[in-house]
Short mmCIF file of C-alpha atoms and ligand atoms in Angstrom, two decimals:
data_model
loop_
_atom_site.label_atom_id
_atom_site.label_comp_id
_atom_site.label_asym_id
_atom_site.label_seq_id
_atom_site.Cartn_x
_atom_site.Cartn_y
_atom_site.Cartn_z
CA MET A 133 120.86 86.38 94.67
CA ARG A 134 122.34 85.34 98.08
CA ILE A 135 124.72 82.40 97.67
CA VAL A 136 126.49 80.35 100.27
CA LEU A 137 129.69 78.86 98.93
CA GLY A 138 130.82 75.97 100.98
CA VAL A 139 134.39 74.95 100.33
CA GLY A 140 135.63 71.47 101.27
CA GLY A 141 139.16 70.48 102.21
CA GLY A 142 140.63 69.28 98.92
CA ILE A 143 143.39 70.51 96.60
CA ALA A 144 140.73 71.66 94.10
CA ALA A 145 139.80 74.43 96.61
CA TYR A 146 142.08 76.74 94.71
CA LYS A 147 139.88 76.40 91.69
CA VAL A 148 136.89 77.53 93.68
CA ALA A 149 138.38 80.98 93.91
CA SER A 150 137.55 81.34 90.24
CA LEU A 151 134.02 80.07 90.76
CA LEU A 152 133.66 82.71 93.52
CA ARG A 153 134.65 85.40 91.04
CA LEU A 154 132.13 84.17 88.52
CA PHE A 155 129.36 84.49 91.19
CA THR A 156 130.44 88.01 92.34
CA GLU A 157 130.97 89.29 88.81
CA ALA A 158 127.42 88.21 87.91
CA GLY A 159 126.23 90.44 90.80
CA HIS A 160 125.57 87.83 93.54
CA LYS A 161 126.27 88.21 97.25
CA VAL A 162 128.40 85.39 98.35
CA THR A 163 129.17 84.16 101.89
CA VAL A 164 132.04 81.64 101.85
CA ILE A 165 132.11 78.96 104.44
CA PRO A 166 135.32 76.99 104.23
CA THR A 167 135.71 73.78 106.36
CA GLU A 168 138.59 73.77 108.81
CA ALA A 169 140.51 71.49 106.36
CA ALA A 170 139.74 73.87 103.44
CA THR A 171 141.61 76.69 105.13
CA ARG A 172 144.83 74.51 104.95
CA PHE A 173 144.57 74.74 101.20
CA VAL A 174 143.30 78.26 100.67
CA GLY A 175 143.33 80.77 103.51
CA VAL A 176 140.50 82.80 104.97
CA ALA A 177 142.08 86.09 103.73
CA THR A 178 141.59 84.94 100.04
CA TRP A 179 137.83 84.19 100.55
CA GLU A 180 137.27 87.41 102.54
CA ALA A 181 139.02 89.53 99.88
CA LEU A 182 137.28 87.85 96.95
CA SER A 183 133.83 87.77 98.46
CA GLY A 184 134.04 91.09 100.29
CA ASN A 185 132.36 89.38 103.31
CA PRO A 186 133.77 88.14 106.63
CA VAL A 187 134.47 84.42 106.63
CA SER A 188 134.25 81.93 109.48
CA ASN A 189 133.48 78.27 109.91
CA SER A 190 132.79 78.42 113.63
CA VAL A 191 129.33 78.35 115.15
CA PHE A 192 130.82 80.39 118.03
CA ASP A 193 131.76 83.48 116.06
CA ASP A 194 129.18 86.35 116.00
CA VAL A 195 126.85 84.24 118.07
CA GLU A 196 124.37 87.11 118.36
CA LYS A 197 123.69 86.81 114.59
CA VAL A 198 122.80 83.11 114.94
CA ASN A 199 124.66 82.35 111.80
CA HIS A 200 124.25 78.58 111.96
CA VAL A 201 120.55 79.10 111.46
CA ARG A 202 120.49 82.42 109.50
CA LEU A 203 122.93 81.65 106.65
CA GLY A 204 121.15 78.52 105.31
CA HIS A 205 117.73 80.07 105.88
CA GLU A 206 118.53 83.19 103.89
CA ALA A 207 120.51 81.62 101.09
CA ASP A 208 118.82 81.47 97.73
CA LEU A 209 121.34 78.81 96.71
CA ILE A 210 124.04 76.73 98.40
CA VAL A 211 126.97 75.52 96.39
CA VAL A 212 129.59 73.11 97.88
CA ALA A 213 132.84 72.85 96.01
CA PRO A 214 134.95 70.81 96.21
CA ALA A 215 132.62 68.44 97.89
CA THR A 216 134.93 65.88 99.46
CA ALA A 217 134.00 62.34 100.39
CA ASP A 218 133.90 63.46 104.04
CA LEU A 219 131.48 66.39 103.26
CA LEU A 220 129.14 64.21 101.25
CA ALA A 221 129.09 61.64 104.11
CA LYS A 222 128.42 64.39 106.64
CA ALA A 223 125.61 65.95 104.59
CA ALA A 224 124.06 62.51 103.82
CA THR A 225 123.92 61.64 107.52
CA GLY A 226 122.82 65.04 108.60
CA GLN A 227 125.89 65.82 110.81
CA ALA A 228 126.16 69.37 112.15
CA GLY A 229 129.60 69.70 113.64
CA ASP A 230 130.54 72.99 112.07
CA LEU A 231 129.03 76.15 110.40
CA LEU A 232 128.89 74.57 106.86
CA THR A 233 127.07 71.38 107.94
CA ASN A 234 124.72 73.41 110.08
CA THR A 235 123.95 75.63 107.16
CA LEU A 236 123.24 72.67 104.86
CA LEU A 237 120.73 71.42 107.41
CA MET A 238 118.99 74.85 107.46
CA ALA A 239 118.89 75.13 103.63
CA HIS A 240 115.67 76.49 102.27
CA GLY A 241 116.85 76.95 98.58
CA PRO A 242 118.47 74.54 96.12
CA VAL A 243 121.72 72.81 97.04
CA LEU A 244 124.45 71.82 94.62
CA PHE A 245 127.47 69.64 95.30
CA ALA A 246 130.48 69.59 92.98
CA PRO A 247 132.51 66.62 94.16
CA ALA A 248 136.26 66.23 93.73
CA MET A 249 138.30 63.38 95.17
CA HIS A 250 140.41 60.38 94.21
CA THR A 251 138.68 58.01 91.76
CA GLU A 252 138.52 55.12 94.28
CA MET A 253 137.06 57.34 96.94
CA TRP A 254 134.42 58.47 94.40
CA GLN A 255 133.57 54.95 93.26
CA HIS A 256 133.54 53.57 96.82
CA ALA A 257 130.19 52.03 97.69
CA ALA A 258 129.91 54.36 100.73
CA THR A 259 130.38 57.46 98.69
CA GLN A 260 128.03 56.36 95.91
CA ALA A 261 125.38 55.53 98.62
CA ASN A 262 125.76 58.97 100.10
CA VAL A 263 125.51 60.61 96.69
CA GLU A 264 122.25 58.52 96.02
CA THR A 265 120.81 59.57 99.48
CA LEU A 266 121.48 63.26 98.72
CA ARG A 267 120.06 63.01 95.20
CA SER A 268 116.95 61.20 96.51
CA ARG A 269 116.39 64.28 98.70
CA GLY A 270 116.51 66.61 95.77
CA VAL A 271 120.06 67.74 96.17
CA THR A 272 121.96 68.09 92.92
CA VAL A 273 125.26 66.23 92.95
CA LEU A 274 127.31 66.86 89.79
CA GLU A 275 129.37 64.04 88.40
CA PRO A 276 133.06 64.74 88.74
CA ALA A 277 135.06 65.34 85.59
CA SER A 278 137.56 62.78 84.36
CA GLY A 279 141.25 63.48 83.80
CA ARG A 280 144.49 64.04 85.56
CA LEU A 281 144.23 63.85 89.37
CA THR A 282 146.52 65.31 92.00
CA GLY A 283 149.11 62.58 91.65
CA ALA A 284 150.29 60.85 88.49
CA ASP A 285 146.99 58.90 88.04
CA SER A 286 143.86 59.89 86.17
CA GLY A 287 140.20 59.00 86.22
CA PRO A 288 136.79 60.45 87.34
CA GLY A 289 137.25 62.63 90.40
CA ARG A 290 138.33 65.99 89.09
CA LEU A 291 136.34 68.98 90.07
CA PRO A 292 134.31 70.17 87.10
CA GLU A 293 135.57 73.47 85.62
CA PRO A 294 134.34 76.57 87.46
CA GLU A 295 132.34 77.73 84.33
CA ALA A 296 130.47 74.29 84.36
CA ILE A 297 129.67 74.56 88.09
CA PHE A 298 128.55 78.22 87.56
CA ALA A 299 126.30 77.24 84.72
CA ALA A 300 124.80 74.32 86.70
CA ALA A 301 124.30 76.53 89.77
CA MET A 302 122.68 79.26 87.80
CA ALA A 303 120.31 76.72 85.99
CA LEU A 304 119.43 75.23 89.40
CA ALA A 305 118.52 78.54 90.91
CA GLY A 306 116.62 79.53 87.69
CA ALA A 307 118.83 82.45 87.23
CA GLU A 308 120.19 83.76 83.96
CA SER A 309 123.38 82.15 82.86
CA PRO A 310 125.65 83.37 80.07
CA VAL A 311 126.44 79.76 79.33
CA VAL A 312 122.96 78.29 79.00
CA GLN A 313 119.56 78.78 80.40
CA GLY A 314 116.47 76.83 80.50
CA SER A 315 117.41 73.08 80.65
CA HIS A 316 116.02 71.53 83.74
CA PRO A 317 118.75 71.19 86.39
CA GLY A 318 119.46 67.65 87.48
CA VAL A 319 117.48 65.88 84.66
CA LEU A 320 120.72 64.22 83.51
CA ALA A 321 122.39 64.03 86.98
CA GLY A 322 124.77 61.03 87.19
CA ARG A 323 124.31 60.23 83.47
CA VAL A 324 127.10 60.00 80.95
CA VAL A 325 126.35 61.75 77.65
CA THR A 326 128.31 61.49 74.50
CA ILE A 327 127.73 64.35 72.05
CA SER A 328 129.21 64.64 68.53
CA ALA A 329 129.34 67.98 66.88
CA GLY A 330 130.75 69.98 63.97
CA GLY A 331 131.43 68.92 60.42
CA THR A 332 133.76 66.13 59.41
CA ARG A 333 136.53 66.78 56.86
CA GLU A 334 137.48 64.16 54.33
CA ALA A 335 141.04 64.47 53.07
CA LEU A 336 141.83 64.66 49.34
CA ASP A 337 145.48 65.30 49.75
CA PRO A 338 147.66 66.95 52.51
CA VAL A 339 146.10 70.37 51.97
CA ARG A 340 142.63 69.72 50.65
CA PHE A 341 139.47 68.18 51.98
CA LEU A 342 135.72 67.83 51.33
CA GLY A 343 133.87 69.49 54.24
CA ASN A 344 130.51 71.00 55.13
CA ARG A 345 129.03 74.17 56.66
CA SER A 346 128.35 72.86 60.09
CA SER A 347 129.54 75.38 62.67
CA GLY A 348 129.22 73.07 65.75
CA LYS A 349 127.19 75.81 67.50
CA GLN A 350 124.17 73.55 68.18
CA GLY A 351 126.39 70.69 69.42
CA ALA A 352 128.30 73.06 71.73
CA ALA A 353 125.03 74.44 73.11
CA LEU A 354 123.82 70.86 73.63
CA ALA A 355 126.97 70.06 75.56
CA ALA A 356 126.52 73.23 77.81
CA ALA A 357 122.93 72.30 78.38
CA ALA A 358 123.83 68.67 79.28
CA LEU A 359 126.45 69.98 81.75
CA SER A 360 123.83 72.18 83.27
CA ALA A 361 121.50 69.20 83.57
CA GLY A 362 124.21 67.44 85.71
CA ALA A 363 125.63 65.15 83.03
CA THR A 364 129.21 64.13 82.47
CA VAL A 365 129.79 65.05 78.81
CA ARG A 366 132.08 63.45 76.34
CA PHE A 367 132.31 65.84 73.47
CA LEU A 368 133.47 64.52 70.10
CA ALA A 369 134.38 67.70 68.16
CA ALA A 370 134.83 67.51 64.37
CA HIS A 371 135.61 70.86 62.76
CA MET A 372 133.87 73.65 64.66
CA ASP A 373 133.73 77.47 64.34
CA VAL A 374 133.19 77.84 68.13
CA GLU A 375 135.04 76.51 71.17
CA PRO A 376 133.56 73.60 73.05
CA PRO A 377 132.21 74.52 76.43
CA ALA A 378 134.50 74.22 79.54
CA GLY A 379 133.96 71.15 81.57
CA VAL A 380 133.49 68.57 78.81
CA GLU A 381 135.76 65.63 78.24
CA LEU A 382 137.06 66.66 74.82
CA VAL A 383 138.00 64.43 71.89
CA ARG A 384 138.95 66.10 68.55
CA VAL A 385 138.33 64.31 65.35
CA GLU A 386 138.80 65.02 61.69
CA SER A 387 137.04 62.58 59.43
CA ALA A 388 133.96 60.42 59.53
CA LEU A 389 136.12 57.31 60.16
CA GLU A 390 137.88 59.01 63.05
CA LEU A 391 134.60 60.09 64.42
CA ARG A 392 133.24 56.56 64.13
CA GLU A 393 136.09 55.14 66.14
CA ALA A 394 135.73 57.83 68.83
CA ALA A 395 131.92 57.38 68.95
CA LEU A 396 132.04 53.68 69.32
CA LYS A 397 134.60 54.02 72.11
CA ALA A 398 132.83 56.87 74.00
CA ALA A 399 129.45 55.33 73.55
CA ALA A 400 130.34 51.95 75.06
CA ASP A 401 129.41 53.06 78.57
CA SER A 402 127.35 56.15 77.94
CA ASP A 403 123.70 56.50 78.99
CA VAL A 404 123.00 58.81 76.05
CA VAL A 405 124.51 59.41 72.59
CA ILE A 406 123.57 62.54 70.63
CA MET A 407 124.89 62.57 67.08
CA ALA A 408 124.70 66.30 66.24
CA ALA A 409 127.79 66.16 63.91
CA ALA A 410 127.34 66.65 60.25
CA VAL A 411 129.01 63.54 59.02
CA ALA A 412 130.10 63.29 55.42
CA ASP A 413 128.20 60.49 53.69
CA PHE A 414 131.12 60.06 51.19
CA ARG A 415 134.88 60.38 51.30
CA PRO A 416 137.46 60.30 48.43
CA ALA A 417 138.30 56.66 47.58
CA GLU A 418 142.02 57.63 47.53
CA VAL A 419 143.95 60.18 49.62
CA SER A 420 146.97 61.41 47.79
CA ASP A 421 150.22 61.51 49.98
CA THR A 422 151.31 64.59 48.01
CA LYS A 423 149.58 67.70 46.95
CA ILE A 424 147.57 67.12 43.64
CA LYS A 425 149.06 69.41 41.00
CA LYS A 426 147.41 70.83 37.92
CA VAL A 427 149.29 69.84 34.82
CA ASP A 428 149.03 72.05 31.70
CA GLY A 429 147.33 70.17 28.83
CA GLU A 430 145.89 67.48 31.14
CA ASP A 431 142.21 67.13 32.06
CA ALA A 432 141.22 68.03 35.68
CA PRO A 433 141.39 64.94 37.91
CA LEU A 434 138.15 62.99 38.75
CA VAL A 435 137.50 62.35 42.38
CA HIS A 436 136.02 58.99 43.07
CA LEU A 437 133.94 58.89 46.21
CA VAL A 438 133.14 55.88 48.44
CA ARG A 439 130.45 55.65 51.15
CA ASN A 440 131.27 56.32 54.85
CA PRO A 441 129.69 54.15 57.41
CA ASP A 442 126.53 55.39 58.99
CA ILE A 443 127.75 55.84 62.57
CA LEU A 444 124.23 56.50 63.96
CA HIS A 445 122.89 53.31 62.53
CA GLU A 446 125.86 51.32 63.76
CA LEU A 447 125.50 52.65 67.30
CA VAL A 448 121.81 51.65 67.31
CA GLU A 449 122.62 48.17 65.93
CA ARG A 450 125.23 47.64 68.56
CA ARG A 451 123.01 48.92 71.34
CA ASN A 452 120.17 46.58 70.17
CA ALA A 453 122.51 43.63 69.83
CA GLU A 454 123.84 44.18 73.41
CA GLY A 455 120.34 44.97 74.79
CA GLY A 456 121.91 48.13 76.31
CA LYS A 457 119.86 50.76 78.04
CA GLN A 458 121.13 53.56 75.99
CA LEU A 459 119.19 56.49 74.56
CA ILE A 460 120.39 57.33 71.00
CA VAL A 461 119.46 60.65 69.42
CA GLY A 462 119.94 61.59 65.80
CA PHE A 463 119.80 64.88 63.99
CA ALA A 464 118.36 65.42 60.47
CA ALA A 465 118.18 68.39 58.14
CA GLU A 466 115.12 68.03 56.02
CA THR A 467 113.15 69.94 53.38
CA GLY A 468 109.77 69.19 51.96
CA ASP A 469 109.49 68.03 48.30
CA ALA A 470 107.18 66.36 45.83
CA GLN A 471 107.60 63.03 47.81
CA GLY A 472 106.49 64.32 51.15
CA ASP A 473 106.67 67.16 53.71
CA VAL A 474 109.38 67.68 56.31
CA LEU A 475 107.59 65.58 58.94
CA GLU A 476 106.95 62.60 56.52
CA HIS A 477 110.65 62.46 55.49
CA ALA A 478 111.72 62.79 59.04
CA THR A 479 109.41 60.06 60.26
CA ALA A 480 110.74 57.73 57.58
CA LYS A 481 114.30 58.67 58.61
CA LEU A 482 113.56 57.88 62.34
CA LYS A 483 112.41 54.49 61.36
CA ARG A 484 115.37 53.88 59.01
CA LYS A 485 117.90 55.00 61.54
CA GLY A 486 116.16 53.20 64.49
CA CYS A 487 117.17 55.88 67.05
CA ASP A 488 115.04 56.81 69.97
CA LEU A 489 114.72 60.53 69.22
CA LEU A 490 115.33 62.48 66.03
CA VAL A 491 115.85 66.20 66.13
CA VAL A 492 114.65 67.63 62.81
CA ASN A 493 115.92 70.91 61.45
CA HIS A 494 113.68 72.69 59.01
CA VAL A 495 116.20 73.75 56.38
CA GLY A 496 115.57 76.21 53.54
CA ILE A 497 114.07 78.89 55.82
CA GLY A 498 117.23 80.82 56.29
CA ARG A 499 118.15 79.00 59.51
CA VAL A 500 120.53 76.22 60.59
CA PHE A 501 124.08 76.49 59.22
CA GLY A 502 126.22 78.98 61.16
CA GLN A 503 123.18 80.87 62.38
CA ASP A 504 122.56 81.69 65.99
CA ASP A 505 118.91 80.68 65.87
CA ASN A 506 117.36 77.36 65.17
CA SER A 507 113.95 75.75 64.78
CA VAL A 508 113.44 72.04 65.37
CA VAL A 509 110.81 69.31 65.77
CA ILE A 510 111.72 66.44 68.11
CA LEU A 511 110.32 63.12 67.00
CA SER A 512 110.13 60.07 69.34
CA GLY A 513 110.61 56.51 68.23
CA HIS A 514 108.59 55.42 71.32
CA GLY A 515 105.16 56.96 70.35
CA ALA A 516 105.45 60.31 72.19
CA GLU A 517 103.94 63.28 70.35
CA PRO A 518 106.33 65.44 68.25
CA GLU A 519 107.48 68.58 70.10
CA SER A 520 108.62 71.77 68.53
CA ALA A 521 111.38 74.13 69.89
CA ALA A 522 112.54 77.26 68.46
CA GLY A 523 114.77 80.25 69.44
CA SER A 524 118.46 80.61 70.15
CA LYS A 525 120.56 77.48 69.91
CA ALA A 526 120.78 77.53 73.66
CA ASP A 527 116.96 77.51 73.91
CA VAL A 528 116.85 74.62 71.42
CA ALA A 529 119.49 72.77 73.28
CA ALA A 530 117.73 73.20 76.64
CA ALA A 531 114.49 71.83 75.05
CA VAL A 532 116.37 68.86 73.55
CA ILE A 533 118.18 68.00 76.79
CA ASP A 534 114.90 68.26 78.80
CA ARG A 535 113.36 65.90 76.23
CA VAL A 536 116.39 63.53 76.41
CA GLY A 537 116.06 63.51 80.25
CA ALA A 538 112.26 62.75 80.09
CA GLU A 539 112.65 60.03 77.38
CA LEU A 540 115.53 58.43 79.24
CA ALA A 541 113.57 58.32 82.49
CA ARG A 542 110.52 56.86 80.65
CA VAL A 543 112.30 54.32 78.41
CA PHE A 544 115.33 53.35 80.51
CA PRO A 545 114.63 54.32 84.13
CA ALA A 546 117.55 54.28 86.49
CA VAL A 547 117.63 51.21 88.65
N1 CTP B 808 125.08 60.31 60.53
C1 CTP B 808 125.99 59.31 60.91
N2 CTP B 808 126.87 58.82 59.98
C2 CTP B 808 126.84 59.18 58.70
C3 CTP B 808 125.93 60.17 58.33
C4 CTP B 808 125.03 60.73 59.24
O1 CTP B 808 126.00 58.99 62.09
N3 CTP B 808 127.66 58.61 57.88
C5 CTP B 808 124.20 60.83 61.53
C6 CTP B 808 124.20 62.33 61.76
O2 CTP B 808 125.09 62.70 62.77
C7 CTP B 808 122.79 62.68 62.11
C8 CTP B 808 121.96 61.63 61.43
O3 CTP B 808 122.81 60.53 61.01
O4 CTP B 808 122.52 62.43 63.46
C9 CTP B 808 121.23 62.08 60.10
O5 CTP B 808 122.20 62.40 59.13
P1 CTP B 808 121.65 62.48 57.59
O6 CTP B 808 122.84 62.84 56.85
O7 CTP B 808 120.56 63.55 57.49
O8 CTP B 808 121.14 61.11 57.31
P2 CTP B 808 121.05 60.42 55.97
O9 CTP B 808 120.45 59.07 56.27
O10 CTP B 808 122.42 60.42 55.32
O11 CTP B 808 120.01 61.34 55.16
P3 CTP B 808 119.69 61.38 53.65
O12 CTP B 808 119.17 60.10 53.37
O13 CTP B 808 118.76 62.55 53.64
O14 CTP B 808 121.00 61.72 52.92
#
């Protein structure tokens, strides 16, 4: 694939060298077009060496090749990172003062902007209006990540991690991505998605806990798919066997009570909450401060359990009480039994929990825990037909995220 990588004049330009490497190592031909300001942060020599192609930002270099027309025309994909407030404004108003802005006006393929700037610049009405304009024209503008900015302050405005930009770019171009493939690019652009994953651990004493077999693989795949779909992802990780994907805002939790606190906080201003974590329904009533010892001649201790709060149900109740426009997704592992089949049990659970979508795992067919494959049925609380998805956890995640995007647009359209 032929990629044009536009680099804006921001400190995050140094991170884009890693993004360039991801593109070239995946076999793509990349032409880098830094703005004049970008070359003050990272020099032309770096871009030429890493891309293996000559680099210019002038419409007056190699005039006979008509680069200001040709590059945009020939590119299968244009990625701009970091997209500064200035570049977003220029692109939104169709300015053509240099080679990069000319190329953007000549784009024939998909265009992706990965913004990075100070929080106040990002939140300024002018920048937000420019982002809206670009999105309304079909351009994908990723949400910036939150965290430490250049100075001592922090907030939204950080460049998403190169891996996250790479995954989003590959998904946008319909190319294979080692991170995730299949979820529709941009379906969650501008949306904040909270995802819980992994299994909670309920302490018995300082060394022991009650846990479960959840690996967190499905939750991690969901986070990667949501990033690819353009969302800002808050990832609440209980115990996991895999690393969360790069580019998420990560919160680590241990127990159901810790997850509850983190979920209520993260969900407060999220557009979507996906509870993929395996939450313990019970916890030991008492946690010993010291290790519980066996004593010769005494009976084994009895562990008394108490109920944990149902976090999913609480999120739904709060959303309903506040009249919030938030899509809430639950997961359920079900088997058929004498009382009903998987779908009957799942439909009853969807009603009981009151969530908008319920992703139902068929358990007992050698899948789910710790496996790389999965098979689910997605049930809607809003009357849509059930939908099946099967395959790798990345395939299933892509199907779930596509469905989340469609349901969100239908039930709570953006104003
Ligand atoms: N969940 C939760 N808080 C809990 C337990 C579960 O938020 N204390 C969430 C899970 O993250 C999942 C969904 O609820 O999204 C379904 O969990 P499950 O344990 O299957 O639900 P239960 O109602 O406990 O099911 P059952 O009646 O079959 O035990």
